[in-house]
Amino acid sequence: MASAAEPSGPRICVVGSGWEFVSGISYYTHQLARAFDRAGDPRASVVLMRRLLPARFYPGRSRVGDRTIVSQRYPDSVPVFDGVDWFWGSSMARALTFLARERPEVVVFQWWTGTVLHSYLALAAFARARGARVVLEFHETQDTGEAARPGVAAYVNRFLPALLRRADALVVHSEHDADVVRKRFANPDLPVAVIAHGPYEQHAGSGGVPAPRRHDSVTNLLFFGTIRPYKGLEDLLAAFDRLTEEEAGRFRLTVVGETWEGHTLPIRMIERSPHRDRIVLVNRYVSDVEVNSYFAAADAVVLPYRRSSASGPLHVTMAAGLPVIVTEVGGLTEIALRYPGAGLVPPADVPALLAALRELPARCGRRYPDPTSWAETARRYQDLFDRLLGPTRQPELVDARPADLADTAA
């Protein structure tokens, strides 16, 4: 029988985004590691990608390294290496030393951007050479901004197959994403597990946001997240503009987000809106404390994405129990159909969005139950680990020398 000092579960290392270039994946990496830690048996450690790329190329470069944004901390019980830099230096050698000391049996890589690809290749090869199973969790097949750059897209297409060959399994958050991954990478022998994204309760729900309530006679709408072409903010603004003066007087719209990819069209639309006095714009990346306050002040959230695999703001919304209008795109449809507070509309359909806005006040003033939990996410992961670590699956030992990794992509 295993003692409390020596847990019986597998040793797990989560590899993902750190706090230097803070993003939704930074929070996801943190929450997943905490979920493994809370599960009791599994022993979790973390390797963070620290400097994702030279800061001058990052859309949010003005806030790189600003630790005042984040109030989250890893538990003392979770060893953390922070972290690996894009240009490596000594950071990769120290990361490999950390892995050697922690001896994970499973390493779970968070995939969302090609900037981490060369580092993931080295870490995955090292882990496999030491007998660990490798799991690749997809949040995107590739960041949309990167995919629009031919050189970056070609680089990912050329070298991502090498990382996939190191993997024992893939994880996605929806059946839709499972189909996308299978079609793009076409490896029938590589299992794909669908494991739901857990709640972002660090920003809502138990994080201090009260039960949804009506603010006098005004319905406070919130758009939250980076302002990018695929987020569809311009569709929401076009619908808001079509409200009559009397209707607009019963709403207040708060837009909280940092502009990426030079997508300034929504900002210009706000400035010339006929209901400009009903719109509050916070055009920057806000701190954890501010996130809590914006969701606490909201009666409902509107997420009019034109495409998406998953949405951190949707998971904050569900953790807060708020009603939400969300578009039927990608994997969002599956999770939204499970959430009783969600109203679904087609993407880029301004008349449908306008009709949904008019009906939204009737759904405010109650708290809706979040269908997700990190305990369930950890349990589903444990099922996957049990399959991977069973007696019939043996790791393929490979040469882990980083200098040889480029040769494996062919």
mmCIF file of C-alpha atoms in Angstrom:
data_model
loop_
_atom_site.group_PDB
_atom_site.id
_atom_site.type_symbol
_atom_site.label_atom_id
_atom_site.label_comp_id
_atom_site.label_asym_id
_atom_site.label_seq_id
_atom_site.Cartn_x
_atom_site.Cartn_y
_atom_site.Cartn_z
ATOM 1 C CA MET A 1 0.000 0.000 0.000
ATOM 2 C CA ALA A 2 1.352 3.392 -0.962
ATOM 3 C CA SER A 3 1.971 5.821 1.886
ATOM 4 C CA ALA A 4 0.965 9.482 1.942
ATOM 5 C CA ALA A 5 4.616 10.363 1.410
ATOM 6 C CA GLU A 6 4.833 8.221 -1.730
ATOM 7 C CA PRO A 7 1.703 8.693 -3.888
ATOM 8 C CA SER A 8 0.648 5.750 -6.037
ATOM 9 C CA GLY A 9 -0.241 7.727 -9.173
ATOM 10 C CA PRO A 10 2.059 8.623 -12.050
ATOM 11 C CA ARG A 11 4.498 11.488 -11.923
ATOM 12 C CA ILE A 12 3.183 14.152 -14.315
ATOM 13 C CA CYS A 13 4.919 17.177 -15.791
ATOM 14 C CA VAL A 14 2.870 19.898 -17.477
ATOM 15 C CA VAL A 15 4.715 22.009 -20.058
ATOM 16 C CA GLY A 16 3.066 25.269 -21.023
ATOM 17 C CA SER A 17 3.078 29.040 -21.009
ATOM 18 C CA GLY A 18 4.552 31.017 -18.127
ATOM 19 C CA TRP A 19 3.695 34.451 -16.754
ATOM 20 C CA GLU A 20 6.312 36.484 -18.660
ATOM 21 C CA PHE A 21 4.112 36.571 -21.793
ATOM 22 C CA VAL A 22 0.857 36.091 -19.918
ATOM 23 C CA SER A 23 -2.093 34.733 -21.901
ATOM 24 C CA GLY A 24 -5.012 32.359 -21.545
ATOM 25 C CA ILE A 25 -2.641 29.395 -21.907
ATOM 26 C CA SER A 26 -0.676 30.670 -18.903
ATOM 27 C CA TYR A 27 -3.831 30.360 -16.817
ATOM 28 C CA TYR A 28 -4.736 27.003 -18.328
ATOM 29 C CA THR A 29 -1.285 25.557 -17.571
ATOM 30 C CA HIS A 30 -1.611 26.794 -13.996
ATOM 31 C CA GLN A 31 -5.117 25.416 -13.509
ATOM 32 C CA LEU A 32 -4.316 22.017 -15.025
ATOM 33 C CA ALA A 33 -1.261 21.583 -12.802
ATOM 34 C CA ARG A 34 -3.363 22.532 -9.765
ATOM 35 C CA ALA A 35 -6.011 20.007 -10.818
ATOM 36 C CA PHE A 36 -3.414 17.228 -10.978
ATOM 37 C CA ASP A 37 -2.050 18.339 -7.608
ATOM 38 C CA ARG A 38 -5.516 18.361 -6.006
ATOM 39 C CA ALA A 39 -6.293 14.915 -7.415
ATOM 40 C CA GLY A 40 -4.062 13.526 -4.677
ATOM 41 C CA ASP A 41 -2.248 10.571 -6.189
ATOM 42 C CA PRO A 42 -0.549 12.102 -9.248
ATOM 43 C CA ARG A 43 2.610 14.031 -8.506
ATOM 44 C CA ALA A 44 2.707 17.130 -10.678
ATOM 45 C CA SER A 45 5.570 19.373 -11.782
ATOM 46 C CA VAL A 46 5.652 22.199 -14.328
ATOM 47 C CA VAL A 47 8.049 23.459 -17.002
ATOM 48 C CA LEU A 48 7.132 26.937 -18.207
ATOM 49 C CA MET A 49 7.957 28.597 -21.502
ATOM 50 C CA ARG A 50 9.246 31.951 -20.225
ATOM 51 C CA ARG A 51 10.229 34.213 -23.133
ATOM 52 C CA LEU A 52 8.146 32.967 -26.055
ATOM 53 C CA LEU A 53 9.949 35.051 -28.689
ATOM 54 C CA PRO A 54 11.804 38.361 -28.923
ATOM 55 C CA ALA A 55 9.423 40.816 -27.263
ATOM 56 C CA ARG A 56 9.422 43.236 -30.205
ATOM 57 C CA PHE A 57 7.508 40.637 -32.259
ATOM 58 C CA TYR A 58 4.824 40.025 -29.609
ATOM 59 C CA PRO A 59 1.473 41.844 -30.017
ATOM 60 C CA GLY A 60 1.315 42.515 -26.276
ATOM 61 C CA ARG A 61 4.951 43.581 -25.989
ATOM 62 C CA SER A 62 4.190 46.609 -23.797
ATOM 63 C CA ARG A 63 3.223 44.332 -20.900
ATOM 64 C CA VAL A 64 5.854 41.587 -21.258
ATOM 65 C CA GLY A 65 7.293 40.817 -17.840
ATOM 66 C CA ASP A 66 4.687 42.818 -15.908
ATOM 67 C CA ARG A 67 4.041 40.496 -12.980
ATOM 68 C CA THR A 68 1.535 42.898 -11.399
ATOM 69 C CA ILE A 69 -1.051 41.637 -13.898
ATOM 70 C CA VAL A 70 -1.167 38.156 -12.381
ATOM 71 C CA SER A 71 -2.158 37.252 -8.854
ATOM 72 C CA GLN A 72 -2.109 33.473 -9.423
ATOM 73 C CA ARG A 73 0.603 31.344 -7.817
ATOM 74 C CA TYR A 74 1.573 27.722 -8.163
ATOM 75 C CA PRO A 75 1.110 25.629 -4.994
ATOM 76 C CA ASP A 76 4.255 24.972 -2.967
ATOM 77 C CA SER A 77 3.631 21.259 -3.515
ATOM 78 C CA VAL A 78 4.171 21.650 -7.300
ATOM 79 C CA PRO A 79 7.829 22.035 -8.398
ATOM 80 C CA VAL A 80 8.087 24.666 -11.151
ATOM 81 C CA PHE A 81 10.891 25.428 -13.589
ATOM 82 C CA ASP A 82 10.477 29.005 -14.871
ATOM 83 C CA GLY A 83 11.562 28.685 -17.506
ATOM 84 C CA VAL A 84 12.690 28.009 -21.083
ATOM 85 C CA ASP A 85 13.507 30.992 -23.308
ATOM 86 C CA TRP A 86 12.939 31.055 -27.078
ATOM 87 C CA PHE A 87 16.674 31.580 -27.660
ATOM 88 C CA TRP A 88 17.535 28.896 -25.035
ATOM 89 C CA GLY A 89 20.922 30.046 -23.709
ATOM 90 C CA SER A 90 21.372 27.903 -20.592
ATOM 91 C CA SER A 91 17.618 27.682 -20.002
ATOM 92 C CA MET A 92 17.145 24.471 -21.991
ATOM 93 C CA ALA A 93 19.972 22.657 -20.219
ATOM 94 C CA ARG A 94 18.463 23.662 -16.867
ATOM 95 C CA ALA A 95 15.019 22.498 -18.006
ATOM 96 C CA LEU A 96 16.412 19.086 -18.966
ATOM 97 C CA THR A 97 18.133 18.863 -15.583
ATOM 98 C CA PHE A 98 14.789 19.661 -13.942
ATOM 99 C CA LEU A 99 13.059 16.886 -15.921
ATOM 100 C CA ALA A 100 15.809 14.437 -15.017
ATOM 101 C CA ARG A 101 15.339 15.253 -11.336
ATOM 102 C CA GLU A 102 11.516 15.095 -11.391
ATOM 103 C CA ARG A 103 11.471 11.857 -13.459
ATOM 104 C CA PRO A 104 7.944 12.307 -14.870
ATOM 105 C CA GLU A 105 6.238 9.240 -16.263
ATOM 106 C CA VAL A 106 3.976 11.407 -18.412
ATOM 107 C CA VAL A 107 4.735 14.835 -19.885
ATOM 108 C CA VAL A 108 1.725 16.884 -21.041
ATOM 109 C CA PHE A 109 2.590 19.628 -23.557
ATOM 110 C CA GLN A 110 0.213 22.544 -24.133
ATOM 111 C CA TRP A 111 0.189 23.376 -27.848
ATOM 112 C CA TRP A 112 -1.032 26.724 -29.160
ATOM 113 C CA THR A 113 1.835 28.474 -30.981
ATOM 114 C CA GLY A 114 4.761 27.668 -33.238
ATOM 115 C CA THR A 115 7.087 29.790 -31.089
ATOM 116 C CA VAL A 116 7.508 26.852 -28.693
ATOM 117 C CA LEU A 117 8.021 24.179 -31.348
ATOM 118 C CA HIS A 118 11.823 23.920 -31.258
ATOM 119 C CA SER A 119 11.774 23.826 -27.447
ATOM 120 C CA TYR A 120 9.026 21.218 -27.350
ATOM 121 C CA LEU A 121 10.979 19.021 -29.765
ATOM 122 C CA ALA A 122 13.972 18.988 -27.437
ATOM 123 C CA LEU A 123 11.917 18.435 -24.272
ATOM 124 C CA ALA A 124 9.774 15.708 -25.839
ATOM 125 C CA ALA A 125 12.772 13.853 -27.234
ATOM 126 C CA PHE A 126 14.493 13.980 -23.837
ATOM 127 C CA ALA A 127 11.349 12.781 -22.056
ATOM 128 C CA ARG A 128 10.869 9.888 -24.481
ATOM 129 C CA ALA A 129 14.502 8.873 -24.199
ATOM 130 C CA ARG A 130 14.011 8.542 -20.438
ATOM 131 C CA GLY A 131 10.926 6.359 -20.851
ATOM 132 C CA ALA A 132 8.183 8.936 -20.313
ATOM 133 C CA ARG A 133 4.931 9.023 -22.280
ATOM 134 C CA VAL A 134 4.280 12.248 -24.199
ATOM 135 C CA VAL A 135 0.822 13.821 -24.498
ATOM 136 C CA LEU A 136 0.184 16.830 -26.742
ATOM 137 C CA GLU A 137 -2.857 18.931 -25.769
ATOM 138 C CA PHE A 138 -4.173 21.111 -28.595
ATOM 139 C CA HIS A 139 -5.747 24.502 -27.901
ATOM 140 C CA GLU A 140 -5.270 25.524 -31.544
ATOM 141 C CA THR A 141 -3.622 23.746 -34.455
ATOM 142 C CA GLN A 142 -1.839 27.088 -34.848
ATOM 143 C CA ASP A 143 -2.429 30.628 -33.633
ATOM 144 C CA THR A 144 -4.508 32.481 -36.219
ATOM 145 C CA GLY A 145 -2.094 35.409 -36.407
ATOM 146 C CA GLU A 146 0.838 33.066 -37.035
ATOM 147 C CA ALA A 147 -1.053 31.030 -39.603
ATOM 148 C CA ALA A 148 -1.498 34.179 -41.702
ATOM 149 C CA ARG A 149 2.287 34.575 -41.997
ATOM 150 C CA PRO A 150 3.544 32.282 -44.786
ATOM 151 C CA GLY A 151 7.008 31.716 -43.329
ATOM 152 C CA VAL A 152 5.708 30.855 -39.875
ATOM 153 C CA ALA A 153 2.958 28.616 -41.224
ATOM 154 C CA ALA A 154 5.484 26.750 -43.394
ATOM 155 C CA TYR A 155 7.808 26.290 -40.411
ATOM 156 C CA VAL A 156 5.042 24.735 -38.300
ATOM 157 C CA ASN A 157 3.871 22.520 -41.167
ATOM 158 C CA ARG A 158 7.447 21.339 -41.691
ATOM 159 C CA PHE A 159 8.422 20.548 -38.103
ATOM 160 C CA LEU A 160 5.221 19.823 -36.183
ATOM 161 C CA PRO A 161 5.095 16.267 -37.601
ATOM 162 C CA ALA A 162 8.378 15.594 -35.784
ATOM 163 C CA LEU A 163 6.724 16.523 -32.496
ATOM 164 C CA LEU A 164 3.705 14.385 -33.312
ATOM 165 C CA ARG A 165 6.002 11.403 -33.848
ATOM 166 C CA ARG A 166 7.217 11.865 -30.277
ATOM 167 C CA ALA A 167 3.641 11.807 -28.944
ATOM 168 C CA ASP A 168 1.811 8.815 -27.489
ATOM 169 C CA ALA A 169 -1.575 10.572 -27.480
ATOM 170 C CA LEU A 170 -3.277 13.843 -28.345
ATOM 171 C CA VAL A 171 -5.828 15.698 -26.222
ATOM 172 C CA VAL A 172 -8.453 18.142 -27.503
ATOM 173 C CA HIS A 173 -11.411 19.874 -25.847
ATOM 174 C CA SER A 174 -14.234 18.896 -28.206
ATOM 175 C CA GLU A 175 -15.286 16.348 -30.799
ATOM 176 C CA HIS A 176 -15.085 19.153 -33.366
ATOM 177 C CA ASP A 177 -11.430 19.707 -32.558
ATOM 178 C CA ALA A 178 -10.806 15.961 -32.604
ATOM 179 C CA ASP A 179 -12.056 15.868 -36.201
ATOM 180 C CA VAL A 180 -9.912 18.886 -37.133
ATOM 181 C CA VAL A 181 -6.777 17.325 -35.644
ATOM 182 C CA ARG A 182 -7.401 13.923 -37.238
ATOM 183 C CA LYS A 183 -7.976 15.444 -40.669
ATOM 184 C CA ARG A 184 -4.974 17.738 -40.516
ATOM 185 C CA PHE A 185 -2.443 15.271 -39.129
ATOM 186 C CA ALA A 186 -3.910 11.980 -40.416
ATOM 187 C CA ASN A 187 -2.212 9.542 -38.029
ATOM 188 C CA PRO A 188 -4.769 6.782 -37.362
ATOM 189 C CA ASP A 189 -2.490 5.048 -34.846
ATOM 190 C CA LEU A 190 -2.262 8.064 -32.531
ATOM 191 C CA PRO A 191 -5.146 8.130 -30.016
ATOM 192 C CA VAL A 192 -7.058 11.387 -29.645
ATOM 193 C CA ALA A 193 -8.781 11.912 -26.284
ATOM 194 C CA VAL A 194 -11.541 14.495 -25.834
ATOM 195 C CA ILE A 195 -11.118 16.068 -22.392
ATOM 196 C CA ALA A 196 -13.152 19.141 -21.512
ATOM 197 C CA HIS A 197 -11.546 22.448 -20.587
ATOM 198 C CA GLY A 198 -11.993 23.074 -16.859
ATOM 199 C CA PRO A 199 -13.577 26.204 -15.349
ATOM 200 C CA TYR A 200 -11.672 29.464 -15.055
ATOM 201 C CA GLU A 201 -12.834 29.977 -11.500
ATOM 202 C CA GLN A 202 -9.684 31.936 -10.660
ATOM 203 C CA HIS A 203 -11.473 34.926 -12.216
ATOM 204 C CA ALA A 204 -15.052 34.224 -11.246
ATOM 205 C CA GLY A 205 -17.441 32.151 -9.165
ATOM 206 C CA SER A 206 -15.553 31.208 -6.019
ATOM 207 C CA GLY A 207 -12.986 33.897 -6.895
ATOM 208 C CA GLY A 208 -15.207 36.586 -5.401
ATOM 209 C CA VAL A 209 -17.808 37.360 -8.062
ATOM 210 C CA PRO A 210 -21.291 37.493 -6.488
ATOM 211 C CA ALA A 211 -24.309 35.774 -7.991
ATOM 212 C CA PRO A 212 -25.510 37.546 -11.149
ATOM 213 C CA ARG A 213 -27.869 40.391 -10.393
ATOM 214 C CA ARG A 214 -29.682 43.166 -12.260
ATOM 215 C CA HIS A 215 -28.232 46.652 -11.904
ATOM 216 C CA ASP A 216 -31.342 48.852 -11.542
ATOM 217 C CA SER A 217 -33.081 48.991 -14.937
ATOM 218 C CA VAL A 218 -29.924 48.715 -17.053
ATOM 219 C CA THR A 219 -28.484 45.451 -18.419
ATOM 220 C CA ASN A 220 -24.701 45.581 -18.312
ATOM 221 C CA LEU A 221 -23.162 43.722 -21.259
ATOM 222 C CA LEU A 222 -19.511 42.653 -21.287
ATOM 223 C CA PHE A 223 -17.242 41.785 -24.198
ATOM 224 C CA PHE A 224 -13.974 40.424 -22.820
ATOM 225 C CA GLY A 225 -10.792 39.215 -24.529
ATOM 226 C CA THR A 226 -8.157 40.286 -27.005
ATOM 227 C CA ILE A 227 -9.488 42.337 -29.928
ATOM 228 C CA ARG A 228 -8.574 40.341 -33.011
ATOM 229 C CA PRO A 229 -10.241 39.782 -36.407
ATOM 230 C CA TYR A 230 -11.719 36.404 -35.463
ATOM 231 C CA LYS A 231 -13.288 37.657 -32.213
ATOM 232 C CA GLY A 232 -16.189 39.324 -34.082
ATOM 233 C CA LEU A 233 -16.385 42.434 -31.893
ATOM 234 C CA GLU A 234 -17.373 44.498 -34.941
ATOM 235 C CA ASP A 235 -20.488 42.287 -35.315
ATOM 236 C CA LEU A 236 -21.521 43.044 -31.734
ATOM 237 C CA LEU A 237 -20.935 46.764 -32.270
ATOM 238 C CA ALA A 238 -22.960 46.728 -35.497
ATOM 239 C CA ALA A 239 -25.844 45.046 -33.649
ATOM 240 C CA PHE A 240 -25.568 47.485 -30.743
ATOM 241 C CA ASP A 241 -25.694 50.411 -33.174
ATOM 242 C CA ARG A 242 -29.002 49.098 -34.553
ATOM 243 C CA LEU A 243 -30.741 49.384 -31.179
ATOM 244 C CA THR A 244 -33.171 52.260 -31.046
ATOM 245 C CA GLU A 245 -32.316 55.142 -28.740
ATOM 246 C CA GLU A 246 -34.907 53.892 -26.262
ATOM 247 C CA GLU A 247 -33.557 50.328 -26.396
ATOM 248 C CA ALA A 248 -29.942 51.448 -26.053
ATOM 249 C CA GLY A 249 -30.907 53.351 -22.907
ATOM 250 C CA ARG A 250 -31.640 50.001 -21.261
ATOM 251 C CA PHE A 251 -28.132 48.652 -21.961
ATOM 252 C CA ARG A 252 -24.547 49.492 -21.139
ATOM 253 C CA LEU A 253 -21.748 47.776 -23.099
ATOM 254 C CA THR A 254 -18.269 47.401 -21.627
ATOM 255 C CA VAL A 255 -15.501 46.291 -24.006
ATOM 256 C CA VAL A 256 -12.368 45.040 -22.239
ATOM 257 C CA GLY A 257 -9.539 43.885 -24.465
ATOM 258 C CA GLU A 258 -6.106 44.474 -25.914
ATOM 259 C CA THR A 259 -5.829 45.174 -29.661
ATOM 260 C CA TRP A 260 -3.793 42.561 -31.573
ATOM 261 C CA GLU A 261 -2.752 42.265 -35.212
ATOM 262 C CA GLY A 262 -3.481 45.957 -35.804
ATOM 263 C CA HIS A 263 -7.221 45.268 -35.718
ATOM 264 C CA THR A 264 -8.418 48.783 -34.932
ATOM 265 C CA LEU A 265 -11.754 48.630 -36.810
ATOM 266 C CA PRO A 266 -13.758 47.948 -33.605
ATOM 267 C CA ILE A 267 -12.127 50.911 -31.859
ATOM 268 C CA ARG A 268 -13.115 53.210 -34.724
ATOM 269 C CA MET A 269 -16.649 51.794 -34.672
ATOM 270 C CA ILE A 270 -16.943 52.556 -30.954
ATOM 271 C CA GLU A 271 -15.840 56.147 -31.467
ATOM 272 C CA ARG A 272 -18.467 56.824 -34.142
ATOM 273 C CA SER A 273 -21.288 54.749 -32.612
ATOM 274 C CA PRO A 274 -24.638 56.557 -32.247
ATOM 275 C CA HIS A 275 -24.720 55.068 -28.735
ATOM 276 C CA ARG A 276 -21.163 56.038 -27.807
ATOM 277 C CA ASP A 277 -22.297 57.296 -24.406
ATOM 278 C CA ARG A 278 -23.528 53.748 -23.609
ATOM 279 C CA ILE A 279 -20.142 52.086 -24.371
ATOM 280 C CA VAL A 280 -17.136 51.859 -22.042
ATOM 281 C CA LEU A 281 -13.829 50.894 -23.709
ATOM 282 C CA VAL A 282 -10.875 49.485 -21.766
ATOM 283 C CA ASN A 283 -8.321 48.912 -24.541
ATOM 284 C CA ARG A 284 -5.570 47.046 -22.684
ATOM 285 C CA TYR A 285 -4.733 43.745 -20.998
ATOM 286 C CA VAL A 286 -6.207 43.958 -17.496
ATOM 287 C CA SER A 287 -5.035 42.440 -14.223
ATOM 288 C CA ASP A 288 -6.624 39.499 -12.405
ATOM 289 C CA VAL A 289 -8.171 41.863 -9.861
ATOM 290 C CA GLU A 290 -9.707 43.952 -12.634
ATOM 291 C CA VAL A 291 -11.062 40.849 -14.380
ATOM 292 C CA ASN A 292 -12.921 39.945 -11.201
ATOM 293 C CA SER A 293 -14.447 43.407 -10.985
ATOM 294 C CA TYR A 294 -15.567 43.519 -14.632
ATOM 295 C CA PHE A 295 -17.321 40.162 -14.371
ATOM 296 C CA ALA A 296 -18.814 41.139 -11.010
ATOM 297 C CA ALA A 297 -20.340 44.233 -12.630
ATOM 298 C CA ALA A 298 -21.697 42.358 -15.666
ATOM 299 C CA ASP A 299 -25.232 41.072 -16.074
ATOM 300 C CA ALA A 300 -24.377 39.146 -19.252
ATOM 301 C CA VAL A 301 -21.465 38.432 -21.605
ATOM 302 C CA VAL A 302 -21.418 38.526 -25.414
ATOM 303 C CA LEU A 303 -18.812 36.489 -27.331
ATOM 304 C CA PRO A 304 -19.508 36.878 -31.065
ATOM 305 C CA TYR A 305 -16.538 34.855 -32.389
ATOM 306 C CA ARG A 306 -16.253 34.155 -36.101
ATOM 307 C CA ARG A 307 -14.132 31.092 -35.380
ATOM 308 C CA SER A 308 -12.720 29.458 -32.262
ATOM 309 C CA SER A 309 -11.628 26.133 -30.828
ATOM 310 C CA ALA A 310 -12.048 27.169 -27.207
ATOM 311 C CA SER A 311 -12.594 30.354 -25.248
ATOM 312 C CA GLY A 312 -11.111 31.373 -21.920
ATOM 313 C CA PRO A 313 -13.685 34.199 -21.557
ATOM 314 C CA LEU A 314 -16.498 31.672 -22.040
ATOM 315 C CA HIS A 315 -15.101 29.567 -19.188
ATOM 316 C CA VAL A 316 -14.799 32.625 -16.941
ATOM 317 C CA THR A 317 -18.425 33.437 -17.810
ATOM 318 C CA MET A 318 -19.642 29.945 -16.951
ATOM 319 C CA ALA A 319 -17.694 29.940 -13.685
ATOM 320 C CA ALA A 320 -19.452 33.210 -12.815
ATOM 321 C CA GLY A 321 -22.813 31.714 -13.766
ATOM 322 C CA LEU A 322 -23.668 34.580 -16.116
ATOM 323 C CA PRO A 323 -25.896 34.372 -19.192
ATOM 324 C CA VAL A 324 -23.939 34.580 -22.436
ATOM 325 C CA ILE A 325 -24.571 35.043 -26.136
ATOM 326 C CA VAL A 326 -22.046 32.952 -28.050
ATOM 327 C CA THR A 327 -21.730 32.063 -31.721
ATOM 328 C CA GLU A 328 -22.023 28.550 -33.127
ATOM 329 C CA VAL A 329 -18.388 28.075 -34.135
ATOM 330 C CA GLY A 330 -15.872 25.281 -33.704
ATOM 331 C CA GLY A 331 -15.728 23.558 -30.353
ATOM 332 C CA LEU A 332 -17.629 26.378 -28.633
ATOM 333 C CA THR A 333 -20.959 24.944 -29.756
ATOM 334 C CA GLU A 334 -20.439 21.699 -27.822
ATOM 335 C CA ILE A 335 -19.667 23.355 -24.520
ATOM 336 C CA ALA A 336 -22.327 26.069 -24.968
ATOM 337 C CA LEU A 337 -25.015 23.442 -25.531
ATOM 338 C CA ARG A 338 -24.163 22.009 -22.101
ATOM 339 C CA TYR A 339 -24.431 25.401 -20.383
ATOM 340 C CA PRO A 340 -28.030 26.470 -19.606
ATOM 341 C CA GLY A 341 -27.025 30.139 -19.560
ATOM 342 C CA ALA A 342 -25.884 30.155 -23.199
ATOM 343 C CA GLY A 343 -27.820 31.530 -26.144
ATOM 344 C CA LEU A 344 -26.409 30.481 -29.523
ATOM 345 C CA VAL A 345 -26.425 32.585 -32.700
ATOM 346 C CA PRO A 346 -24.802 32.058 -36.111
ATOM 347 C CA PRO A 347 -21.404 33.724 -36.610
ATOM 348 C CA ALA A 348 -21.219 37.100 -38.412
ATOM 349 C CA ASP A 349 -25.028 37.378 -38.349
ATOM 350 C CA VAL A 350 -25.777 40.907 -37.116
ATOM 351 C CA PRO A 351 -29.624 40.625 -37.266
ATOM 352 C CA ALA A 352 -29.517 37.393 -35.202
ATOM 353 C CA LEU A 353 -27.166 39.035 -32.720
ATOM 354 C CA LEU A 354 -29.473 42.047 -32.453
ATOM 355 C CA ALA A 355 -32.466 39.792 -31.740
ATOM 356 C CA ALA A 356 -30.452 37.942 -29.083
ATOM 357 C CA LEU A 357 -29.495 41.238 -27.410
ATOM 358 C CA ARG A 358 -33.144 42.267 -27.212
ATOM 359 C CA GLU A 359 -34.072 38.969 -25.550
ATOM 360 C CA LEU A 360 -31.075 38.864 -23.206
ATOM 361 C CA PRO A 361 -32.440 40.924 -20.250
ATOM 362 C CA ALA A 362 -35.071 38.251 -19.567
ATOM 363 C CA ARG A 363 -32.286 35.742 -18.874
ATOM 364 C CA CYS A 364 -30.399 37.975 -16.428
ATOM 365 C CA GLY A 365 -30.685 37.971 -12.662
ATOM 366 C CA ARG A 366 -30.040 34.270 -11.984
ATOM 367 C CA ARG A 367 -26.947 32.114 -11.657
ATOM 368 C CA TYR A 368 -26.490 29.270 -14.133
ATOM 369 C CA PRO A 369 -24.603 26.060 -13.210
ATOM 370 C CA ASP A 370 -21.185 25.485 -14.804
ATOM 371 C CA PRO A 371 -21.136 22.040 -16.484
ATOM 372 C CA THR A 372 -17.339 21.727 -16.210
ATOM 373 C CA SER A 373 -15.022 20.860 -13.326
ATOM 374 C CA TRP A 374 -11.284 20.405 -12.957
ATOM 375 C CA ALA A 375 -11.919 17.230 -10.949
ATOM 376 C CA GLU A 376 -13.596 15.727 -14.021
ATOM 377 C CA THR A 377 -10.785 16.969 -16.274
ATOM 378 C CA ALA A 378 -8.188 15.352 -13.984
ATOM 379 C CA ARG A 379 -10.204 12.116 -13.854
ATOM 380 C CA ARG A 380 -10.404 11.917 -17.646
ATOM 381 C CA TYR A 381 -6.688 12.578 -17.860
ATOM 382 C CA GLN A 382 -6.049 9.829 -15.328
ATOM 383 C CA ASP A 383 -8.019 7.414 -17.512
ATOM 384 C CA LEU A 384 -5.744 8.361 -20.416
ATOM 385 C CA PHE A 385 -2.617 7.925 -18.280
ATOM 386 C CA ASP A 386 -3.819 4.492 -17.178
ATOM 387 C CA ARG A 387 -4.134 3.457 -20.815
ATOM 388 C CA LEU A 388 -0.754 4.879 -21.792
ATOM 389 C CA LEU A 389 1.113 3.375 -18.851
ATOM 390 C CA GLY A 390 -0.478 -0.057 -19.153
ATOM 391 C CA PRO A 391 1.702 -3.125 -19.720
ATOM 392 C CA THR A 392 0.938 -3.336 -23.460
ATOM 393 C CA ARG A 393 2.338 0.141 -24.292
ATOM 394 C CA GLN A 394 6.070 0.635 -24.202
ATOM 395 C CA PRO A 395 7.755 3.953 -24.993
ATOM 396 C CA GLU A 396 9.857 4.212 -28.114
ATOM 397 C CA LEU A 397 13.352 5.191 -26.998
ATOM 398 C CA VAL A 398 14.802 7.881 -29.254
ATOM 399 C CA ASP A 399 17.963 9.920 -29.463
ATOM 400 C CA ALA A 400 17.358 13.059 -27.401
ATOM 401 C CA ARG A 401 20.222 15.220 -28.670
ATOM 402 C CA PRO A 402 18.732 18.628 -29.637
ATOM 403 C CA ALA A 403 21.208 19.027 -32.492
ATOM 404 C CA ASP A 404 19.665 16.029 -34.261
ATOM 405 C CA LEU A 405 16.044 17.055 -33.905
ATOM 406 C CA ALA A 406 15.782 18.944 -37.196
ATOM 407 C CA ASP A 407 16.652 15.740 -39.040
ATOM 408 C CA THR A 408 13.511 14.007 -37.742
ATOM 409 C CA ALA A 409 11.031 16.308 -39.481
ATOM 410 C CA ALA A 410 11.276 14.753 -42.920
#
